[in-house]
Amino acid sequence: QVQLVESGGGLVQPGGSLRLSCEASGTGFNVNAVRWYRQAPGKQRELVATITSRSSTTYADSVKGRFTISRDNAKNTVYLQMNILQPEDTAVYYCNQGGKSGYWGQGTQVTVSS
């Protein structure tokens, strides 16, 4: 059983940065991949970034070069560093482990607006 808690969202101006955190409790977090998803109003949930247990990473084309996913296994935490944020990045961001039928956090709101 894994519990995930996201934090770090907020309101930021276009071009700004935020760092999201996903802190896990329970067993198995460090040996499995973790994903960040986002869901904007009226849109389907979108996979943003993935990090494997060995810290290999993949990104959606829309965030490549701007977002960086990383993990600190000693802290049971995965991060999403988001730079050069744009209004289209506005969404609720969710941490996930185990795929769509796996474990989800409650989400953290990111709003990019001037």
PDB file of C-alpha atoms in Angstrom:
ATOM      1  CA  GLN A   1       0.000   0.000   0.000  1.00  0.00           C
ATOM      2  CA  VAL A   2       1.305   3.425  -0.980  1.00  0.00           C
ATOM      3  CA  GLN A   3      -0.062   6.839  -0.110  1.00  0.00           C
ATOM      4  CA  LEU A   4       0.955   9.831  -2.212  1.00  0.00           C
ATOM      5  CA  VAL A   5       0.761  13.490  -1.215  1.00  0.00           C
ATOM      6  CA  GLU A   6       1.479  16.264  -3.715  1.00  0.00           C
ATOM      7  CA  SER A   7       2.515  19.792  -2.812  1.00  0.00           C
ATOM      8  CA  GLY A   8       4.074  22.859  -4.366  1.00  0.00           C
ATOM      9  CA  GLY A   9       1.343  24.106  -6.636  1.00  0.00           C
ATOM     10  CA  GLY A  10       0.225  27.695  -6.820  1.00  0.00           C
ATOM     11  CA  LEU A  11      -0.249  30.754  -8.965  1.00  0.00           C
ATOM     12  CA  VAL A  12       2.663  31.839 -11.135  1.00  0.00           C
ATOM     13  CA  GLN A  13       3.112  34.305 -13.975  1.00  0.00           C
ATOM     14  CA  PRO A  14       3.953  33.102 -17.499  1.00  0.00           C
ATOM     15  CA  GLY A  15       7.649  32.362 -17.747  1.00  0.00           C
ATOM     16  CA  GLY A  16       7.881  31.509 -14.075  1.00  0.00           C
ATOM     17  CA  SER A  17       8.821  28.301 -12.278  1.00  0.00           C
ATOM     18  CA  LEU A  18       7.397  25.935  -9.704  1.00  0.00           C
ATOM     19  CA  ARG A  19       8.623  22.728  -8.139  1.00  0.00           C
ATOM     20  CA  LEU A  20       6.072  20.081  -7.273  1.00  0.00           C
ATOM     21  CA  SER A  21       6.746  17.371  -4.729  1.00  0.00           C
ATOM     22  CA  CYS A  22       5.179  13.937  -4.368  1.00  0.00           C
ATOM     23  CA  GLU A  23       5.900  12.383  -1.004  1.00  0.00           C
ATOM     24  CA  ALA A  24       5.098   8.732  -0.475  1.00  0.00           C
ATOM     25  CA  SER A  25       4.438   6.586   2.521  1.00  0.00           C
ATOM     26  CA  GLY A  26       4.176   2.845   2.503  1.00  0.00           C
ATOM     27  CA  THR A  27       6.237   0.168   0.871  1.00  0.00           C
ATOM     28  CA  GLY A  28       7.420  -0.282  -2.669  1.00  0.00           C
ATOM     29  CA  PHE A  29       7.638   3.347  -3.706  1.00  0.00           C
ATOM     30  CA  ASN A  30      11.342   3.322  -4.420  1.00  0.00           C
ATOM     31  CA  VAL A  31      11.321   0.209  -6.584  1.00  0.00           C
ATOM     32  CA  ASN A  32       8.645   1.285  -9.026  1.00  0.00           C
ATOM     33  CA  ALA A  33       8.174   3.970 -11.641  1.00  0.00           C
ATOM     34  CA  VAL A  34       6.379   7.171 -10.710  1.00  0.00           C
ATOM     35  CA  ARG A  35       4.434   9.392 -13.069  1.00  0.00           C
ATOM     36  CA  TRP A  36       3.120  12.928 -13.047  1.00  0.00           C
ATOM     37  CA  TYR A  37      -0.183  13.523 -14.797  1.00  0.00           C
ATOM     38  CA  ARG A  38      -2.171  16.699 -15.221  1.00  0.00           C
ATOM     39  CA  GLN A  39      -5.784  17.490 -15.962  1.00  0.00           C
ATOM     40  CA  ALA A  40      -6.976  20.838 -17.215  1.00  0.00           C
ATOM     41  CA  PRO A  41     -10.644  21.871 -16.977  1.00  0.00           C
ATOM     42  CA  GLY A  42     -12.692  20.099 -19.622  1.00  0.00           C
ATOM     43  CA  LYS A  43      -9.775  17.980 -20.797  1.00  0.00           C
ATOM     44  CA  GLN A  44      -8.653  14.410 -20.302  1.00  0.00           C
ATOM     45  CA  ARG A  45      -5.911  13.567 -17.858  1.00  0.00           C
ATOM     46  CA  GLU A  46      -2.528  13.782 -19.607  1.00  0.00           C
ATOM     47  CA  LEU A  47       0.731  11.999 -18.815  1.00  0.00           C
ATOM     48  CA  VAL A  48       3.419  14.614 -18.263  1.00  0.00           C
ATOM     49  CA  ALA A  49       6.531  12.763 -17.105  1.00  0.00           C
ATOM     50  CA  THR A  50       7.752   9.375 -15.909  1.00  0.00           C
ATOM     51  CA  ILE A  51      10.730   8.328 -13.836  1.00  0.00           C
ATOM     52  CA  THR A  52      11.716   4.699 -13.381  1.00  0.00           C
ATOM     53  CA  SER A  53      13.254   3.114 -10.307  1.00  0.00           C
ATOM     54  CA  ARG A  54      16.646   3.628 -11.968  1.00  0.00           C
ATOM     55  CA  SER A  55      15.822   7.280 -12.683  1.00  0.00           C
ATOM     56  CA  SER A  56      15.329   6.949 -16.423  1.00  0.00           C
ATOM     57  CA  THR A  57      12.963   9.694 -17.526  1.00  0.00           C
ATOM     58  CA  THR A  58      10.489  10.385 -20.309  1.00  0.00           C
ATOM     59  CA  TYR A  59       8.407  13.468 -21.029  1.00  0.00           C
ATOM     60  CA  ALA A  60       5.401  14.570 -22.997  1.00  0.00           C
ATOM     61  CA  ASP A  61       6.405  16.565 -26.056  1.00  0.00           C
ATOM     62  CA  SER A  62       4.591  19.595 -24.679  1.00  0.00           C
ATOM     63  CA  VAL A  63       6.914  19.856 -21.661  1.00  0.00           C
ATOM     64  CA  LYS A  64      10.248  18.587 -23.018  1.00  0.00           C
ATOM     65  CA  GLY A  65      13.054  21.000 -22.273  1.00  0.00           C
ATOM     66  CA  ARG A  66      10.969  22.844 -19.659  1.00  0.00           C
ATOM     67  CA  PHE A  67      10.078  20.226 -17.037  1.00  0.00           C
ATOM     68  CA  THR A  68      12.409  17.903 -15.153  1.00  0.00           C
ATOM     69  CA  ILE A  69      11.325  14.905 -13.101  1.00  0.00           C
ATOM     70  CA  SER A  70      13.634  13.554 -10.406  1.00  0.00           C
ATOM     71  CA  ARG A  71      13.482  11.370  -7.333  1.00  0.00           C
ATOM     72  CA  ASP A  72      15.114  11.213  -3.937  1.00  0.00           C
ATOM     73  CA  ASN A  73      14.666   7.679  -2.688  1.00  0.00           C
ATOM     74  CA  ALA A  74      16.072   8.533   0.731  1.00  0.00           C
ATOM     75  CA  LYS A  75      13.156  10.946   1.166  1.00  0.00           C
ATOM     76  CA  ASN A  76      10.550   8.799  -0.644  1.00  0.00           C
ATOM     77  CA  THR A  77       9.883  11.825  -2.818  1.00  0.00           C
ATOM     78  CA  VAL A  78       9.570  12.565  -6.513  1.00  0.00           C
ATOM     79  CA  TYR A  79       9.844  16.096  -7.830  1.00  0.00           C
ATOM     80  CA  LEU A  80       8.658  17.904 -10.924  1.00  0.00           C
ATOM     81  CA  GLN A  81      10.626  21.047 -11.656  1.00  0.00           C
ATOM     82  CA  MET A  82       8.603  23.186 -14.043  1.00  0.00           C
ATOM     83  CA  ASN A  83      10.265  26.109 -15.810  1.00  0.00           C
ATOM     84  CA  ILE A  84       9.114  28.589 -18.430  1.00  0.00           C
ATOM     85  CA  LEU A  85       5.529  27.936 -17.431  1.00  0.00           C
ATOM     86  CA  GLN A  86       2.797  28.895 -19.868  1.00  0.00           C
ATOM     87  CA  PRO A  87      -0.957  29.407 -19.435  1.00  0.00           C
ATOM     88  CA  GLU A  88      -1.569  26.057 -21.139  1.00  0.00           C
ATOM     89  CA  ASP A  89       0.267  24.366 -18.252  1.00  0.00           C
ATOM     90  CA  THR A  90      -2.601  25.340 -15.955  1.00  0.00           C
ATOM     91  CA  ALA A  91      -4.054  22.145 -14.525  1.00  0.00           C
ATOM     92  CA  VAL A  92      -4.336  19.967 -11.471  1.00  0.00           C
ATOM     93  CA  TYR A  93      -1.161  17.888 -11.273  1.00  0.00           C
ATOM     94  CA  TYR A  94      -1.314  14.352  -9.911  1.00  0.00           C
ATOM     95  CA  CYS A  95       1.340  11.933  -8.786  1.00  0.00           C
ATOM     96  CA  ASN A  96       0.781   8.284  -9.692  1.00  0.00           C
ATOM     97  CA  GLN A  97       2.336   4.927  -9.132  1.00  0.00           C
ATOM     98  CA  GLY A  98       1.083   1.715 -10.629  1.00  0.00           C
ATOM     99  CA  GLY A  99      -0.773   3.090 -13.613  1.00  0.00           C
ATOM    100  CA  LYS A 100      -4.369   4.240 -13.867  1.00  0.00           C
ATOM    101  CA  SER A 101      -5.614   1.556 -11.490  1.00  0.00           C
ATOM    102  CA  GLY A 102      -2.750   2.171  -9.074  1.00  0.00           C
ATOM    103  CA  TYR A 103      -2.116   4.801  -6.446  1.00  0.00           C
ATOM    104  CA  TRP A 104      -2.970   8.489  -6.869  1.00  0.00           C
ATOM    105  CA  GLY A 105      -2.427  11.579  -4.822  1.00  0.00           C
ATOM    106  CA  GLN A 106      -5.105  14.211  -4.229  1.00  0.00           C
ATOM    107  CA  GLY A 107      -3.579  16.595  -6.763  1.00  0.00           C
ATOM    108  CA  THR A 108      -2.132  20.083  -6.552  1.00  0.00           C
ATOM    109  CA  GLN A 109      -3.405  23.052  -8.552  1.00  0.00           C
ATOM    110  CA  VAL A 110      -1.028  24.926 -10.839  1.00  0.00           C
ATOM    111  CA  THR A 111      -2.309  28.156 -12.339  1.00  0.00           C
ATOM    112  CA  VAL A 112      -0.239  30.132 -14.821  1.00  0.00           C
ATOM    113  CA  SER A 113      -1.678  33.569 -15.358  1.00  0.00           C
ATOM    114  CA  SER A 114      -0.679  37.207 -15.487  1.00  0.00           C
TER     115      SER A 114
END
